[in-house]
C-alpha positions as a Python dict, from the first residue, in 0.01 Angstrom:
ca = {
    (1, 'X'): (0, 0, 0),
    (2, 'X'): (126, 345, -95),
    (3, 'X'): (194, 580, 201),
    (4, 'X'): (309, 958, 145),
    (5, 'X'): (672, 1015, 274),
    (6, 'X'): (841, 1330, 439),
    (7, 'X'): (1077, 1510, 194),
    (8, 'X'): (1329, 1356, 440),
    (9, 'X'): (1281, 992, 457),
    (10, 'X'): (1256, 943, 84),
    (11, 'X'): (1513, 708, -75),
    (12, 'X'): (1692, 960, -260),
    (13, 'X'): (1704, 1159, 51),
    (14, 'X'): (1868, 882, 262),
    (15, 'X'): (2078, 809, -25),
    (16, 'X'): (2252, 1149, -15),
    (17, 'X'): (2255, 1115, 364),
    (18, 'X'): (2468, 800, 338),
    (19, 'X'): (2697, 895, 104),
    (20, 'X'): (2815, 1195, 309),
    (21, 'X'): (2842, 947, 572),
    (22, 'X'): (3139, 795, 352),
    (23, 'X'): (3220, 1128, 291),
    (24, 'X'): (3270, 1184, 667),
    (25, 'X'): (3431, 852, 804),
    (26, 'X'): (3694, 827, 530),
    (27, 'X'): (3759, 1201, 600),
    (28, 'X'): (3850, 1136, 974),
    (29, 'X'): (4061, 844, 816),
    (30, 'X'): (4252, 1102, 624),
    (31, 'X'): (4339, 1356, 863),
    (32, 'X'): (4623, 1147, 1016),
    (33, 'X'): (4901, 1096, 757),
    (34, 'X'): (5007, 1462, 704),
    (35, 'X'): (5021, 1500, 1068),
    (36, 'X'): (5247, 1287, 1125),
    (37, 'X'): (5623, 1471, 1052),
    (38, 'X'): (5612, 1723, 1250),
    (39, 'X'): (5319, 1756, 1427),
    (40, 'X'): (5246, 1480, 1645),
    (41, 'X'): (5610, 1371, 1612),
    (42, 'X'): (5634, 1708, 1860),
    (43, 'X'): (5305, 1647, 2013),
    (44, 'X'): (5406, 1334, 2116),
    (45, 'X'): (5748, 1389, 2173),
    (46, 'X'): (5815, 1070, 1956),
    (47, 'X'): (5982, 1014, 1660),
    (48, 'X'): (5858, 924, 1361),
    (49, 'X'): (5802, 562, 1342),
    (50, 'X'): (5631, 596, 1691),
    (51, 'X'): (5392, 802, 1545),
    (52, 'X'): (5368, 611, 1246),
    (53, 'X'): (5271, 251, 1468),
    (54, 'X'): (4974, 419, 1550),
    (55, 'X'): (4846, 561, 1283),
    (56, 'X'): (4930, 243, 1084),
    (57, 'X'): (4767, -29, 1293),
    (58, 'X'): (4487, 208, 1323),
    (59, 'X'): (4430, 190, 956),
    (60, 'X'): (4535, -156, 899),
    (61, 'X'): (4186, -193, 1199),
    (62, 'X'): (3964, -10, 931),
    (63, 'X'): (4010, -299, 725),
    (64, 'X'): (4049, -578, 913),
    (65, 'X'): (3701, -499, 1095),
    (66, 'X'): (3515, -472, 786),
    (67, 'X'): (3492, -841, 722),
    (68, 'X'): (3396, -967, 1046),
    (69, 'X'): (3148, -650, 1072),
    (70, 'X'): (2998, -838, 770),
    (71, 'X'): (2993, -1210, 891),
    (72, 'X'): (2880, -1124, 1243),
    (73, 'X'): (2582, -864, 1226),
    (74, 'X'): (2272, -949, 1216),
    (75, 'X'): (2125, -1011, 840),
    (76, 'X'): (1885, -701, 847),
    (77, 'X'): (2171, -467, 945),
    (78, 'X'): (2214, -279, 1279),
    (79, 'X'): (2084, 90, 1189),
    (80, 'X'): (2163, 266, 1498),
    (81, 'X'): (2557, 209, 1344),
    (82, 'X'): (2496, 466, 1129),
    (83, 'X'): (2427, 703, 1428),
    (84, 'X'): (2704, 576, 1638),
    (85, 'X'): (3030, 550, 1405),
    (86, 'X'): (3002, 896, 1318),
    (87, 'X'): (3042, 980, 1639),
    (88, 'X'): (3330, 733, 1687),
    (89, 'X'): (3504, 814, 1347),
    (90, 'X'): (3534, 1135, 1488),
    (91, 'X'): (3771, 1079, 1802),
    (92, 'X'): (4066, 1110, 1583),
    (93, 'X'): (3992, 1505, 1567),
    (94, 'X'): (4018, 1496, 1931),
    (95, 'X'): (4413, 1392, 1907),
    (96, 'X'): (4537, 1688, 2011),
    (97, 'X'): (4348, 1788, 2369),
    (98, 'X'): (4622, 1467, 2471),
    (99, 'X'): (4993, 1409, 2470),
    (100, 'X'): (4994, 1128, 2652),
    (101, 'X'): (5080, 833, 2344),
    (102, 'X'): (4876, 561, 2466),
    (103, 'X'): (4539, 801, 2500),
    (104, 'X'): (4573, 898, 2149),
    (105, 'X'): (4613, 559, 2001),
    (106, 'X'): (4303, 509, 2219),
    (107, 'X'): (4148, 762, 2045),
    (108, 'X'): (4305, 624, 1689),
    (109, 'X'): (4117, 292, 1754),
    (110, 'X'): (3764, 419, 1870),
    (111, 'X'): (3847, 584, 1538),
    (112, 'X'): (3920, 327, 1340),
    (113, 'X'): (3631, 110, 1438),
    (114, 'X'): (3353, 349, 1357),
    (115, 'X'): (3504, 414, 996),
    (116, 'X'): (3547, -7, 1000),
    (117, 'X'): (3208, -61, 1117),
    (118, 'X'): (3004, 236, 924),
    (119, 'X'): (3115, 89, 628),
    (120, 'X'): (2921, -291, 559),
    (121, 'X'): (2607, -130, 741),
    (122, 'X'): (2599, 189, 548),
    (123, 'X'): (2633, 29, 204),
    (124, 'X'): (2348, -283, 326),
    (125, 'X'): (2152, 32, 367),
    (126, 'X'): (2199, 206, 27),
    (127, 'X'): (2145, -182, -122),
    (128, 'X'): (1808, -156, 66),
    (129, 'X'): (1727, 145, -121),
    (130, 'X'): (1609, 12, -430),
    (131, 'X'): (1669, -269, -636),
    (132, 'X'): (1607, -135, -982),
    (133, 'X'): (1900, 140, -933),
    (134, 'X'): (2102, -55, -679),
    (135, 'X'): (2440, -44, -903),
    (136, 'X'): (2367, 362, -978),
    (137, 'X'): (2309, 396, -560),
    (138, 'X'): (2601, 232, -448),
    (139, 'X'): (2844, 333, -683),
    (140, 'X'): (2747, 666, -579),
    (141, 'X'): (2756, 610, -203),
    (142, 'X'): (3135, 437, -282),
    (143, 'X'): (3256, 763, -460),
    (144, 'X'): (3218, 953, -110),
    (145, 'X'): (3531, 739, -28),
    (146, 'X'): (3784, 819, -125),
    (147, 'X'): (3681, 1216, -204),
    (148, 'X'): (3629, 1235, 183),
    (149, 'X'): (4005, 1084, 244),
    (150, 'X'): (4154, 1329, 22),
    (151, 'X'): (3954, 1581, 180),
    (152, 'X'): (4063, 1490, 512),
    (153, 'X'): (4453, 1462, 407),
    (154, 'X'): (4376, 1850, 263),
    (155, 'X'): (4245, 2010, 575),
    (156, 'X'): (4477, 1849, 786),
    (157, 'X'): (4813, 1915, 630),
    (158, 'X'): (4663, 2321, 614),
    (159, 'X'): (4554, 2253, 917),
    (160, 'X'): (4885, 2135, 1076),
    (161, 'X'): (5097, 2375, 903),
    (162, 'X'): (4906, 2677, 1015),
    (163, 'X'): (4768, 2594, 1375),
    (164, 'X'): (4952, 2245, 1444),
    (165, 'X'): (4672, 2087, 1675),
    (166, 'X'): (4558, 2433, 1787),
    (167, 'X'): (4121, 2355, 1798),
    (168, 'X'): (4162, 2050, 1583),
    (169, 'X'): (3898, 1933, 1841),
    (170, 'X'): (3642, 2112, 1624),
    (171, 'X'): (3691, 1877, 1296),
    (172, 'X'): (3450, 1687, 1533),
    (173, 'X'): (3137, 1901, 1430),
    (174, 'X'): (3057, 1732, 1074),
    (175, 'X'): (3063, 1379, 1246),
    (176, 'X'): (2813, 1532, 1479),
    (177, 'X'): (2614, 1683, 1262),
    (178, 'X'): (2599, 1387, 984),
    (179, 'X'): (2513, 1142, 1301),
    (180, 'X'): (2241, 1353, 1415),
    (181, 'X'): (2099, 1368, 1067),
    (182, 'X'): (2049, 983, 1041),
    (183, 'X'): (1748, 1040, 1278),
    (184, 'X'): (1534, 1257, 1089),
    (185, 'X'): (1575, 1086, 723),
    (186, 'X'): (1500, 743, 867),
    (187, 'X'): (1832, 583, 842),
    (188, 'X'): (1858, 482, 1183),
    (189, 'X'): (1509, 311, 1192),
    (190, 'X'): (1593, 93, 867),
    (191, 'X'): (1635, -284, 819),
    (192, 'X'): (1665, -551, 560),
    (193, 'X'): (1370, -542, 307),
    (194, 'X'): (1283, -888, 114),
    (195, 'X'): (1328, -768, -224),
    (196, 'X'): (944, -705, -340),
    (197, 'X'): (921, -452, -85),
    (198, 'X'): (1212, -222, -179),
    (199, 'X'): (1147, 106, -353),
    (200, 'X'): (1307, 217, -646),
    (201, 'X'): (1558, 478, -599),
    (202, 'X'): (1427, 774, -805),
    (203, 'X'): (1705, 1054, -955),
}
């Protein structure tokens, strides 16, 4: 039975919505590499393979959690992921209100497990969309990727250069902000369809 929808809950709508969400994880994934010679090499009063065992194992985590993200969830997705890994992705723009080593790999991993773990749920979700256009959706949701990396690696060798960690805390807003937008398109209320009752996505 047909049903009108809110502007805001249509599949197009939730569509954009998860695609910035790739847009915004991968970002937080990118901020690290051009910080790491000088800025947290001084930050951290480290040198630069110190810095670089955290950043690396945090990254090597993005992948390695994607898999078993996959083969352990449940089957019609956990939706309130996509209102919680924002939020975690996000902890790596809170690097610099520590020096301490071991609280900022802390703060690397939290990190790297919401960018691991937004990433089978959120593209389940755009799969859920619409059948018809399924390829077209996710192929748009994937080219958030790696245009919110290089984003990421953009603002935060500026960022670095100019202020070093000086407010870096505040990259934290957009993560908020995308999170708290999940709510009112639907996202976070979604599950696994049976194919006859998806929608097609319409551009």
């Amino acid at each position: 039975m047909s049903h009108s929808q809110s502007p805001l809950q249509t599949p197009v709508a939730k569509l954009i919505v998860l695609t910035l969400l790739h847009v915004c994880v991968d970002f937080y994934g990118g901020l690290l590499l051009p910080l790491a010679d000088p800025t947290l090499m001084n930050h951290l009063s480290v040198k630069l393979v110190g810095v670089m065992v955290i950043i690396s194992s945090s990254a090597m985590l993005v992948n390695v959690i994607q898999p078993f993200a996959g083969a352990f969830l449940p089957k019609q997705g956990l939706p309130v992921l996509l209102l919680i890994c924002p939020l975690m992705a996000a902890a790596a723009a809170l690097i610099g209100l520590s020096s301490d080593y071991y609280v900022v790999w802390a703060m690397l991993i939290v990190s790297a497990l919401g960018i691991g773990l937004l990433h089978p749920e959120a593209a389940l979700a755009v799969q859920n969309l619409g059948a018809a256009k399924a390829g077209m959706a996710t192929s748009i949701f994937m080219s958030g990727g790696f245009f919110g990396f290089s984003m990421g690696a953009l603002v935060a060798g500026w960022w670095g250069q100019e202020m070093g960690l000086k407010w870096f805390w505040l990259l934290v807003v957009p993560g908020a902000l995308l999170a708290a937008l999940t709510v009112p398109v639907g996202l976070t209320r979604e599950h696994a369809r049976s194919r006859h009752d998806q929608v097609e996505v319409r551009g």
